[in-house]
Short mmCIF file of C-alpha atoms and ligand atoms in Angstrom, two decimals:
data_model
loop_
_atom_site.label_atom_id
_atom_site.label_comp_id
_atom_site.label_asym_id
_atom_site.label_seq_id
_atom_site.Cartn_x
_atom_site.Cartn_y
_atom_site.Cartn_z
CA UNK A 51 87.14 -28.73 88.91
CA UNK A 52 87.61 -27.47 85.09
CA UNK A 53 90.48 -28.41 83.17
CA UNK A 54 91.65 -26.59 80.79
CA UNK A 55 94.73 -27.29 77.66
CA UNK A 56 97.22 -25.10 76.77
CA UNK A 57 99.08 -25.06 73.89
CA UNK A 58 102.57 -22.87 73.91
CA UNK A 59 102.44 -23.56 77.64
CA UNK A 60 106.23 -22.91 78.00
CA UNK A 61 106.04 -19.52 76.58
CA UNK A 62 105.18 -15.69 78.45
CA UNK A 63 101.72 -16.25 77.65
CA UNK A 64 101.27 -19.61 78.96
CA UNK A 65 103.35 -18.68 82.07
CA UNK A 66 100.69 -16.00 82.94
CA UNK A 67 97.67 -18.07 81.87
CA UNK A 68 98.44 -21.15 83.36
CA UNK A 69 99.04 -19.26 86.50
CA UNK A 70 95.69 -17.55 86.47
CA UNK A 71 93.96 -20.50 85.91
CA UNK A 72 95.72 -22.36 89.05
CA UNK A 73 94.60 -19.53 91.04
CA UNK A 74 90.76 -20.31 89.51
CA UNK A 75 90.93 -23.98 90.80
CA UNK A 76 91.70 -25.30 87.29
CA UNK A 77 93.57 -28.36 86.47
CA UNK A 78 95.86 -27.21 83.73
CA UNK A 79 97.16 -29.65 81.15
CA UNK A 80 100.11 -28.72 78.56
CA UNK A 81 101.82 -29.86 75.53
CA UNK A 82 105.33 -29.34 75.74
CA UNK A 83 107.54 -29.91 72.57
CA UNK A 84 110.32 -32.21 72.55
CA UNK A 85 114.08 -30.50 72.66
CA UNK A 86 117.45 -31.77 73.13
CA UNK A 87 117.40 -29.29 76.53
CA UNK A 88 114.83 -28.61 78.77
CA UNK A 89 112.87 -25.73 78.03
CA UNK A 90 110.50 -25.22 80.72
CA UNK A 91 111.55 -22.47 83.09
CA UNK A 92 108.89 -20.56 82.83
CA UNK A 93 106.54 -23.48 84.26
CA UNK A 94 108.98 -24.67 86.92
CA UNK A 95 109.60 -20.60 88.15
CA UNK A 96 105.72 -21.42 88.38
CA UNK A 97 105.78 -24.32 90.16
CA UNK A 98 107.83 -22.86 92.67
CA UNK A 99 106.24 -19.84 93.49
CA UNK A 100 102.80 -21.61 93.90
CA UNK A 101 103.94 -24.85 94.91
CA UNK A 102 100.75 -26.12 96.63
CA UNK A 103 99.43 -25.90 93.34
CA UNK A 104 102.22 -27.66 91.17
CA UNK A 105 100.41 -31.05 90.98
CA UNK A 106 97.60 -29.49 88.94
CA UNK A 107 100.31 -29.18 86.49
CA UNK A 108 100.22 -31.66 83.70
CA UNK A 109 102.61 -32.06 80.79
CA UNK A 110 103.06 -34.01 78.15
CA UNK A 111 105.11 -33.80 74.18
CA UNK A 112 103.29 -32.29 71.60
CA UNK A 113 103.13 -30.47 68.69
CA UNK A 114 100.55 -28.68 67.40
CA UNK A 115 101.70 -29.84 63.61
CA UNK A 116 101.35 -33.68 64.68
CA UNK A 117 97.74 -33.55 64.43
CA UNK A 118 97.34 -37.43 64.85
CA UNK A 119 99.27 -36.88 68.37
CA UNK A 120 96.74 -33.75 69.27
CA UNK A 121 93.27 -35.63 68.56
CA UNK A 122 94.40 -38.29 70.91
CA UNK A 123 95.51 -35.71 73.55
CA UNK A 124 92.32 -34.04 73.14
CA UNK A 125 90.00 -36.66 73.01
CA UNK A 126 91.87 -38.43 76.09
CA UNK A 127 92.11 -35.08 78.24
CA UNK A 128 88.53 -34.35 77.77
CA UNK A 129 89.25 -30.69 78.77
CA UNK A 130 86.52 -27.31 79.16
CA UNK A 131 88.57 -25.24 77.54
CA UNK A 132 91.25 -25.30 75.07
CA UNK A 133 93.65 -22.09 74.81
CA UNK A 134 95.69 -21.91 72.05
CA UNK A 135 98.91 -19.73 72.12
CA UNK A 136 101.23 -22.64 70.20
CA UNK A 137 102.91 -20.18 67.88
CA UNK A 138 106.22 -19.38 65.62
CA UNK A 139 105.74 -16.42 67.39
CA UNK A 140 108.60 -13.88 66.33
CA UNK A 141 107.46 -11.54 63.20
CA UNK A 142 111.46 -11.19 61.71
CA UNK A 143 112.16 -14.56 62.03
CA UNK A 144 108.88 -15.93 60.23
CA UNK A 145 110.78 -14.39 56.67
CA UNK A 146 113.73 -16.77 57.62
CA UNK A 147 111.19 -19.56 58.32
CA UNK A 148 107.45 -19.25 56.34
CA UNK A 149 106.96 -22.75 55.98
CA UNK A 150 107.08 -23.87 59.44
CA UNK A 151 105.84 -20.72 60.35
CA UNK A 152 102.62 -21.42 58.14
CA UNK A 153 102.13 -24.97 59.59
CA UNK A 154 102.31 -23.96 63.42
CA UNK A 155 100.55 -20.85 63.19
CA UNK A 156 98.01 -21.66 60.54
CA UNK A 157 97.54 -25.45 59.94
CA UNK A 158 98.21 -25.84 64.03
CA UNK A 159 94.94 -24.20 64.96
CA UNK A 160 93.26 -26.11 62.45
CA UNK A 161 94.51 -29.33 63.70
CA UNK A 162 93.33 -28.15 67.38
CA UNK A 163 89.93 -27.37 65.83
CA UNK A 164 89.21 -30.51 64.19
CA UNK A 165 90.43 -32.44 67.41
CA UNK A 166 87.94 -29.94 69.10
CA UNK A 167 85.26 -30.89 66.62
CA UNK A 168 85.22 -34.31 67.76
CA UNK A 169 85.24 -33.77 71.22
CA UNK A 170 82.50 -31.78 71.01
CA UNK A 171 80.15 -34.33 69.64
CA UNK A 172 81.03 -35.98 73.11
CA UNK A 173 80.52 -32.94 75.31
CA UNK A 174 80.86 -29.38 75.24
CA UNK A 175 83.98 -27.23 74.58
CA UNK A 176 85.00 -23.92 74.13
CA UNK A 177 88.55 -22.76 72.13
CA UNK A 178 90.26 -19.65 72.43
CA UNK A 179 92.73 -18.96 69.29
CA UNK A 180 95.69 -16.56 69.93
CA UNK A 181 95.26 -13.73 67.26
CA UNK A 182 97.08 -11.01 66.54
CA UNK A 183 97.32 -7.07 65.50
CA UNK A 184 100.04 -7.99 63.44
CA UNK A 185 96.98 -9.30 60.77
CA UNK A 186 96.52 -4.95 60.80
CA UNK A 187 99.58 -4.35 59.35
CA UNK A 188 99.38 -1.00 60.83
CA UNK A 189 99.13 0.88 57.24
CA UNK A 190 98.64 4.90 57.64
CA UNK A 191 95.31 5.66 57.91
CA UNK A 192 94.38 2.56 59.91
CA UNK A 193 94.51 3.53 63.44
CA UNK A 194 93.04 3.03 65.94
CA UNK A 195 92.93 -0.40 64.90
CA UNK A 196 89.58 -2.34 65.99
CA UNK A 197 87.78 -5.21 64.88
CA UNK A 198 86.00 -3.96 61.94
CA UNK A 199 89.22 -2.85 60.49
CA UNK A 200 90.71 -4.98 57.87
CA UNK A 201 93.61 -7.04 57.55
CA UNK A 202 96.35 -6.44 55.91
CA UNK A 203 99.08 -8.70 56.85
CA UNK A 204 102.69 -8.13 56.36
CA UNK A 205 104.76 -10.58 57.33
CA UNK A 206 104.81 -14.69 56.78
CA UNK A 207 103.99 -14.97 60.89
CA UNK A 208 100.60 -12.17 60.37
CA UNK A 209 99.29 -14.01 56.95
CA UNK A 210 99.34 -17.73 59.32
CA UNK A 211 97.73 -15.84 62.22
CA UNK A 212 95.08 -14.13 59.37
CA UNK A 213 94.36 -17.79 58.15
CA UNK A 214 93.96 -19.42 61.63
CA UNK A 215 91.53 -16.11 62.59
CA UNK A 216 89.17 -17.29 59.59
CA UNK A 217 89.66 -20.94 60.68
CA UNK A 218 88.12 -19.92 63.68
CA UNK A 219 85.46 -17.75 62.71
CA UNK A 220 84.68 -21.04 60.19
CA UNK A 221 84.86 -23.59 62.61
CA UNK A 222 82.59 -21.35 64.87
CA UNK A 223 80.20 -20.52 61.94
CA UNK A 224 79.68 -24.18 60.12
CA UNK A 225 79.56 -26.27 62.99
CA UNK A 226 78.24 -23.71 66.20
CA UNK A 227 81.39 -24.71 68.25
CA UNK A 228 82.06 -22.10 71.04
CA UNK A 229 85.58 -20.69 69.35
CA UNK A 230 87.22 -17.53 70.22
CA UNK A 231 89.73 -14.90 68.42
CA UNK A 232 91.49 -12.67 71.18
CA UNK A 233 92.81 -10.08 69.07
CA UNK A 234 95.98 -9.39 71.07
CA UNK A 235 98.01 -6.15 70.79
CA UNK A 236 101.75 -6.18 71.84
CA UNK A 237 102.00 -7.37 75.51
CA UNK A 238 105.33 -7.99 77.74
CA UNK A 239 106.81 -8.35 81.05
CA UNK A 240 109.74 -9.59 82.69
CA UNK A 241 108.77 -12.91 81.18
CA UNK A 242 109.12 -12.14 77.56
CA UNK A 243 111.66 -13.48 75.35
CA UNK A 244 114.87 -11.84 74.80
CA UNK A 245 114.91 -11.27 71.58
CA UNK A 246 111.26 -9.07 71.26
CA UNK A 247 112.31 -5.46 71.51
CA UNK A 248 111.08 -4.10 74.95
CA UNK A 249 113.01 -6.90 76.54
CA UNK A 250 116.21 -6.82 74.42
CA UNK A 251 116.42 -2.76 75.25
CA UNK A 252 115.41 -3.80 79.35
CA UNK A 253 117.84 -6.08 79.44
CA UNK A 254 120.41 -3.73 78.04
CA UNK A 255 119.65 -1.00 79.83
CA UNK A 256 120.25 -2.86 83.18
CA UNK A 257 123.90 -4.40 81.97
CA UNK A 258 125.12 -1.42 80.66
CA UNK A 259 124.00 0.09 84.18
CA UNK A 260 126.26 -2.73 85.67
CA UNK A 261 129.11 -2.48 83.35
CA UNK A 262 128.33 -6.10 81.89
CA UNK A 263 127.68 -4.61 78.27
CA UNK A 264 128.83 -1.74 76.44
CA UNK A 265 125.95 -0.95 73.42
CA UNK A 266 122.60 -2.15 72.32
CA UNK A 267 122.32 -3.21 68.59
CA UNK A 268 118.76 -2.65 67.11
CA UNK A 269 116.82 -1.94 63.57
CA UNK A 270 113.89 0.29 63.48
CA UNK A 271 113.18 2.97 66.34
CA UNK A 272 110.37 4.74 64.72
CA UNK A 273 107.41 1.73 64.51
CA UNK A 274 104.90 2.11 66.90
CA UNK A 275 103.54 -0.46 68.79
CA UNK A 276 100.53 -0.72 71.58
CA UNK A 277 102.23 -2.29 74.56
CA UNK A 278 100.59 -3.55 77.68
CA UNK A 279 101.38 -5.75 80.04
CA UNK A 280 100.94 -9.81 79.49
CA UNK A 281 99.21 -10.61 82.64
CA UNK A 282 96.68 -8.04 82.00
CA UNK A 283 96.02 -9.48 78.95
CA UNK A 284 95.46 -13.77 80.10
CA UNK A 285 92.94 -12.15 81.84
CA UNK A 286 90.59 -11.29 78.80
CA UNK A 287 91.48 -14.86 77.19
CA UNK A 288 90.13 -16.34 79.90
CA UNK A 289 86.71 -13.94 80.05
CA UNK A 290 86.26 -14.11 76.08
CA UNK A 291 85.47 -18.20 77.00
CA UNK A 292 83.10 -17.37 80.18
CA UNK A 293 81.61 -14.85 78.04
CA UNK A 294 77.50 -16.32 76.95
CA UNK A 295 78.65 -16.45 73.21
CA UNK A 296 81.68 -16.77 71.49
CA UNK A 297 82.83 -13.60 69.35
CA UNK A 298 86.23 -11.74 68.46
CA UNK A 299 87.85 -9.22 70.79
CA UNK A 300 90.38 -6.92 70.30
CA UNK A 301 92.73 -6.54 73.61
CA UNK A 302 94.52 -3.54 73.79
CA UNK A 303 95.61 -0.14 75.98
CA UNK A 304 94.37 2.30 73.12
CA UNK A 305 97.93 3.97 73.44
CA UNK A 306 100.78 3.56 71.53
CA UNK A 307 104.51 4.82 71.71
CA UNK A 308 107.51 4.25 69.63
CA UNK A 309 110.59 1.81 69.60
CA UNK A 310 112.25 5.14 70.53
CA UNK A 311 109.72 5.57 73.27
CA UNK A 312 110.41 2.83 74.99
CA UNK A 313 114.30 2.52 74.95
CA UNK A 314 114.16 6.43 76.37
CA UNK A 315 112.42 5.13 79.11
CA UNK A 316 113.46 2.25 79.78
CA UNK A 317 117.28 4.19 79.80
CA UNK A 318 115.63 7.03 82.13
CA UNK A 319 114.38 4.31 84.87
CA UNK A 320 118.49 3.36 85.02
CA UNK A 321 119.59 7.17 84.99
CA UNK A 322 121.19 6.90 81.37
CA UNK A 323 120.52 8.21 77.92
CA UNK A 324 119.90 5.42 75.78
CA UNK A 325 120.76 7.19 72.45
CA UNK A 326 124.34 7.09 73.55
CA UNK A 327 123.99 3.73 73.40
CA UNK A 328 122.32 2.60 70.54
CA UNK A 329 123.72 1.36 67.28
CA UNK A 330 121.17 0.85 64.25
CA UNK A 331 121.87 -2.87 62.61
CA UNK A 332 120.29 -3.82 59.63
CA UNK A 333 119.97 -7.08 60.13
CA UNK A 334 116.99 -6.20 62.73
CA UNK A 335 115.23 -4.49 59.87
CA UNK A 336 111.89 -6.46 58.10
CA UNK A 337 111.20 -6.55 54.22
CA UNK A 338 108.27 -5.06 55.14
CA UNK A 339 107.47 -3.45 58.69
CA UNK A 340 103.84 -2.75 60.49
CA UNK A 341 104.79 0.89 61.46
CA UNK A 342 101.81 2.00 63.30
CA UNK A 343 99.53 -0.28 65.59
CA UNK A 344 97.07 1.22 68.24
CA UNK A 345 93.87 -0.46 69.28
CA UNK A 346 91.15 0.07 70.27
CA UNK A 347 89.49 -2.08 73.37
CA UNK A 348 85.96 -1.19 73.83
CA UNK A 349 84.35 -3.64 72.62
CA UNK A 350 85.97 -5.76 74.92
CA UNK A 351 85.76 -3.40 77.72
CA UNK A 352 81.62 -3.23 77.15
CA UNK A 353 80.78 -6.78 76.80
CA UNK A 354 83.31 -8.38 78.40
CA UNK A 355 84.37 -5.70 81.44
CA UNK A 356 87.66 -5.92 80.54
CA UNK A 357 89.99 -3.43 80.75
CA UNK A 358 94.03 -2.73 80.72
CA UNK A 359 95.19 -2.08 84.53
CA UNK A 360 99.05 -1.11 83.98
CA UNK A 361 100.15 1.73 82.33
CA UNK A 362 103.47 1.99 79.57
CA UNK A 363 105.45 3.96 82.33
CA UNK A 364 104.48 1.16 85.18
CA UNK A 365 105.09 -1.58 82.32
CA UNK A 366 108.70 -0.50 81.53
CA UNK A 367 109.56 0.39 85.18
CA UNK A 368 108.81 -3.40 86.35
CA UNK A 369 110.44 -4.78 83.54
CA UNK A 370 113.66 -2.85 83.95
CA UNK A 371 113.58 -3.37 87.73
CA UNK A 372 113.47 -6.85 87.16
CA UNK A 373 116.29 -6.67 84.75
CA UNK A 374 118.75 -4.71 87.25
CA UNK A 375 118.03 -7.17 89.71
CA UNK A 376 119.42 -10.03 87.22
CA UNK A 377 122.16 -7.87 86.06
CA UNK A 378 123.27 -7.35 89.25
CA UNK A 379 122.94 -11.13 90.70
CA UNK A 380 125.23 -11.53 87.09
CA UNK A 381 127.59 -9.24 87.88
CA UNK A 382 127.84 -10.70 91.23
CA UNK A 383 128.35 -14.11 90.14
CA UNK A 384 130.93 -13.10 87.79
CA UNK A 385 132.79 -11.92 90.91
CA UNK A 386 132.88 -14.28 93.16
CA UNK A 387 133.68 -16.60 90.23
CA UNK A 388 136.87 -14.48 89.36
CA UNK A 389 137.48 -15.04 93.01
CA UNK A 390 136.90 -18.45 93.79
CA UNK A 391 138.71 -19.38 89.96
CA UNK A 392 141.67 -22.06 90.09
CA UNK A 393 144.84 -19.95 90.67
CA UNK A 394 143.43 -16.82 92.10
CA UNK A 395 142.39 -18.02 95.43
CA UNK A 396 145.91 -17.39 96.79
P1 NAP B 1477 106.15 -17.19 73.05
O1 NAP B 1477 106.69 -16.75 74.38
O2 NAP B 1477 107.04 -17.18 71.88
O3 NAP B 1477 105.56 -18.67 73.26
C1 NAP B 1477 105.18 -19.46 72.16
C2 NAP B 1477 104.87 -20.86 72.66
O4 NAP B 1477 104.49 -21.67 71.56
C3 NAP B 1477 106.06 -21.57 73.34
O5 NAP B 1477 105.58 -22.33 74.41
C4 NAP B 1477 106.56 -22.47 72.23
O6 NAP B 1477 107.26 -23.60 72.68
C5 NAP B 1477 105.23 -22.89 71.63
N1 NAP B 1477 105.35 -23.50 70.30
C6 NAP B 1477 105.97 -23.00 69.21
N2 NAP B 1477 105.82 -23.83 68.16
C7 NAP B 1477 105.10 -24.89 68.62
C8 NAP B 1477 104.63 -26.09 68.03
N3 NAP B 1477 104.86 -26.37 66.75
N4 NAP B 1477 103.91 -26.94 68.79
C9 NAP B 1477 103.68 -26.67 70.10
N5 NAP B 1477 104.11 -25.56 70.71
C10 NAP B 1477 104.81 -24.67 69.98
O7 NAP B 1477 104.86 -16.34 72.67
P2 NAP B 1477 103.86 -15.50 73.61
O8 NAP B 1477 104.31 -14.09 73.63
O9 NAP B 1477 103.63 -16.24 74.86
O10 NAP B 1477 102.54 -15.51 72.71
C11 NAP B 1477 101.56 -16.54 72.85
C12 NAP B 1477 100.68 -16.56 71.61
O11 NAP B 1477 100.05 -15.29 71.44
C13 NAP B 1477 101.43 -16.82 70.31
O12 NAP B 1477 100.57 -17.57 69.47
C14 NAP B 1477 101.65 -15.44 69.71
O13 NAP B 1477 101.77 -15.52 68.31
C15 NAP B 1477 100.36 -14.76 70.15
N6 NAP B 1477 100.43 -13.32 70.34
C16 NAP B 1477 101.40 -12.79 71.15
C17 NAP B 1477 101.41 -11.42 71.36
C18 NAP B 1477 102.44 -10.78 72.26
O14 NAP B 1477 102.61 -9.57 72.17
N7 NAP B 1477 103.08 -11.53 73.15
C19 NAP B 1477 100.44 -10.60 70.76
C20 NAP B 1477 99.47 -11.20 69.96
C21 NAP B 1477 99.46 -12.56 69.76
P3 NAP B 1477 108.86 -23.53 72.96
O15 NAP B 1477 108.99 -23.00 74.35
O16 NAP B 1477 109.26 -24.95 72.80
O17 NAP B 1477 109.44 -22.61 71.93
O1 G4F B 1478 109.26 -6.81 69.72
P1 G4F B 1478 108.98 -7.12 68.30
O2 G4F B 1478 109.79 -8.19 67.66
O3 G4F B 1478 107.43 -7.42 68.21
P2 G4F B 1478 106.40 -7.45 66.97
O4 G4F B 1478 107.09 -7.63 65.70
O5 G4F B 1478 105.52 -6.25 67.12
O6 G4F B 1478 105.58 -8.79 67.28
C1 G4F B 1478 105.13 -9.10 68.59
O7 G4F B 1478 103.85 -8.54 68.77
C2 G4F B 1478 102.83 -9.08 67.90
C3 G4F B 1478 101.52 -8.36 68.24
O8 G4F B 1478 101.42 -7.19 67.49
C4 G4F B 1478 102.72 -10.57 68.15
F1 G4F B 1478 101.74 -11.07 67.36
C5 G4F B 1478 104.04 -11.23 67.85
O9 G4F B 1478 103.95 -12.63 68.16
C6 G4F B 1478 105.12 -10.61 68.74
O10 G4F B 1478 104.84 -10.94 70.07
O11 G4F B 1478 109.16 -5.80 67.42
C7 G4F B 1478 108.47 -4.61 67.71
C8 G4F B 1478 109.00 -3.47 66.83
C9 G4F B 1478 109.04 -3.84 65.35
O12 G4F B 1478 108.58 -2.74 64.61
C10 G4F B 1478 110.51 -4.06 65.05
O13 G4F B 1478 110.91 -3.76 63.72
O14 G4F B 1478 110.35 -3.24 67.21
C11 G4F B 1478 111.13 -3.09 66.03
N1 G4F B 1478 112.52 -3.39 66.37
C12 G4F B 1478 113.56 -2.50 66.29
N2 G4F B 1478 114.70 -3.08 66.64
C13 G4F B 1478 113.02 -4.58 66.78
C14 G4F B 1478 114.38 -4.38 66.95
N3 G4F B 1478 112.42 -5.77 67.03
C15 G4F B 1478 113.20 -6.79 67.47
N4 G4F B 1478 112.62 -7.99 67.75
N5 G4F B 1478 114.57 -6.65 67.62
C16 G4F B 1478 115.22 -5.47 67.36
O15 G4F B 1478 116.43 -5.37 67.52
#
């Protein structure tokens, strides 16, 4: 049986990984950091739905900036593979926090490479580093984005993520470790976090449907992104490290649509127009934005066999589906809450 670690376990990614992994017989081991509440829903939703493989479910505390902490995990665990997606991972928030933004992002993958290092003198390992197109920048002239074009980072999250790329491509180069950049484009589902724009306008769309919130607030609606869908996507992390050699691949759909784009549809699935709902907030504006990303997969799709199964339409449809039915088990609990209050009963 392989085992693999996963950093950023708790997160989307690590939700869809760690479930494709169960489902290849691995034994999946996570770092998990230490909160004042629990933050692992994600995991125990997981644990539930595949229940006879919970036990090959490990977690312990960790943080990818202790790096004392992660060469012990790593050299105790002894695991095949090592994944990677420990991240400060919002792009608006890294200008309210570059510092620890830099150390997670950057000096965190360095940490799990040197703790890597050593294990490899012992036996062999292969590493899988969460990149991003945010390193693009997505300047005019730059699209479709692949991975000969150059980097151009624009935010304190994509200049971490451009410095942990090159750690890898080092790490890989001076000491012939088996290390891995997947360079991920936008990717989502019902799982992603509610403050990244497709969910925040899913979410909306499906309590304004049900009368539990009246407008959406949001900054730019013209950036255009290259969305796919995040399960899709664990699936080419985990065939970059079966893969004969370690390399760089980009992961994307090769399509891209606007902010705009998405809240229109997203609005259509519920029967609304979502421009009578928006309001345009500042605040959700960047110093500087990425306005235009839009990959380009084949590379991965000839050496690796990879390729994007669910389309933008089928993307936003199962996100907002799964958004009504929350919104509606909300509203319903609100209900029978006014009902069952102290004083209304009679
Ligand atoms: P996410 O939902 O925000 O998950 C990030 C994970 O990293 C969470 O488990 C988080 O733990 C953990 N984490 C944050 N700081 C940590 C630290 N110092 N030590 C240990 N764990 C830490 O992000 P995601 O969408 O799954 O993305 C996974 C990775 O892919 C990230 O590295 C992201 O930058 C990268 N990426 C994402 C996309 C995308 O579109 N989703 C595209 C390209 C690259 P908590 O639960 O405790 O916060
Ligand atoms: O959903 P977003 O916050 O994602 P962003 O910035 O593209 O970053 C995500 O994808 C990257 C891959 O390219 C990952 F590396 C990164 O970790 C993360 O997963 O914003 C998407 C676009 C931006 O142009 C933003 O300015 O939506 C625009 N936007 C407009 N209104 C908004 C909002 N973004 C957010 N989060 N919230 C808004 O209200």
């Amino acid at each position: 049986m392989k085992r693999a670690f996963v950093t950023g376990i708790t997160g989307q990614d690590g939700y869809y990984l760690t479930r494709l992994l169960l489902e290849k017989g691995y034994d999946v081991h996570g770092i998990v950091r230490r909160t004042s509440s629990m933050n692992r829903r994600r995991i125990d939703q997981l644990k539930e739905e595949m229940p006879e493989s919970a036990d090959r479910i490990t977690m312990q505390y960790g943080d990818v900036t202790d790096a004392a902490a992660l060469i012990r995990v790593v050299m105790e665990l002894e695991p095949d593979e090592i994944y990677n997606l420990a991240a400060q991972s919002h792009v608006r928030v890294s200008f309210d926090k570059p510092g620890y933004t830099q150390a997670a992002n950057a000096e965190g993958c360095l940490n799990l490479l040197e703790a890597m290092r050593l294990l490899n003198q012992r036996k062999p390992v292969r590493f899988y580093q969460a990149s991003t197109s945010e390193m693009f920048g997505g300047l005019p002239g730059t699209v479709p984005q692949s991975e000969n074009t150059r980097f151009h980072p624009r935010s304190p999250y994509a200049t971490a993520k451009v410095a942990a790329f090159h750690h890898t491509v080092n790490y890989r180069e001076a000491y012939g470790l088996f290390a891995c950049n997947g360079i991920l484009f936008n990717h989502e589902s019902p799982l992603r976090g509610e403050n990244f724009v497709t969910r925040k306008i899913t979410l909306a769309a499906a309590r304004i449907k049900e009368g539990m919130q009246t407008d959406i607030s949001l900054g730019n609606l013209d950036a255009e992104r290259d969305w796919g869908y995040a399960a899709d996507y664990v699936e080419a992390m985990w065939m970059m490290l079966q893969h004969h050699e370690p390399d760089d691949f980009v992961i994307a759909t090769g399509e891209s649509h606007s902010v705009r784009d998405f809240l229109r549809e997203a609005f259509d699935r519920v029967g609304l127009n979502g421009e009578d709902y928006v309001r345009i907030d500042p605040k959700y504006l960047r110093p500087t934005e990425v306005l235009h990303l839009c990959g380009d997969p084949g590379k991965a799709r000839e050496v690796l066999g990879w390729t994007p199964k669910t389309s933008f339409t089928e993307l936003v449809q199962l996100m907002v589906d799964h958004d009504c039915e929350l919104a509606r088990r909300e509203r319903l609990y609100q209900e029978i809450g006014g009902q069952l209050s102290p004083g209304t009963a009679s």
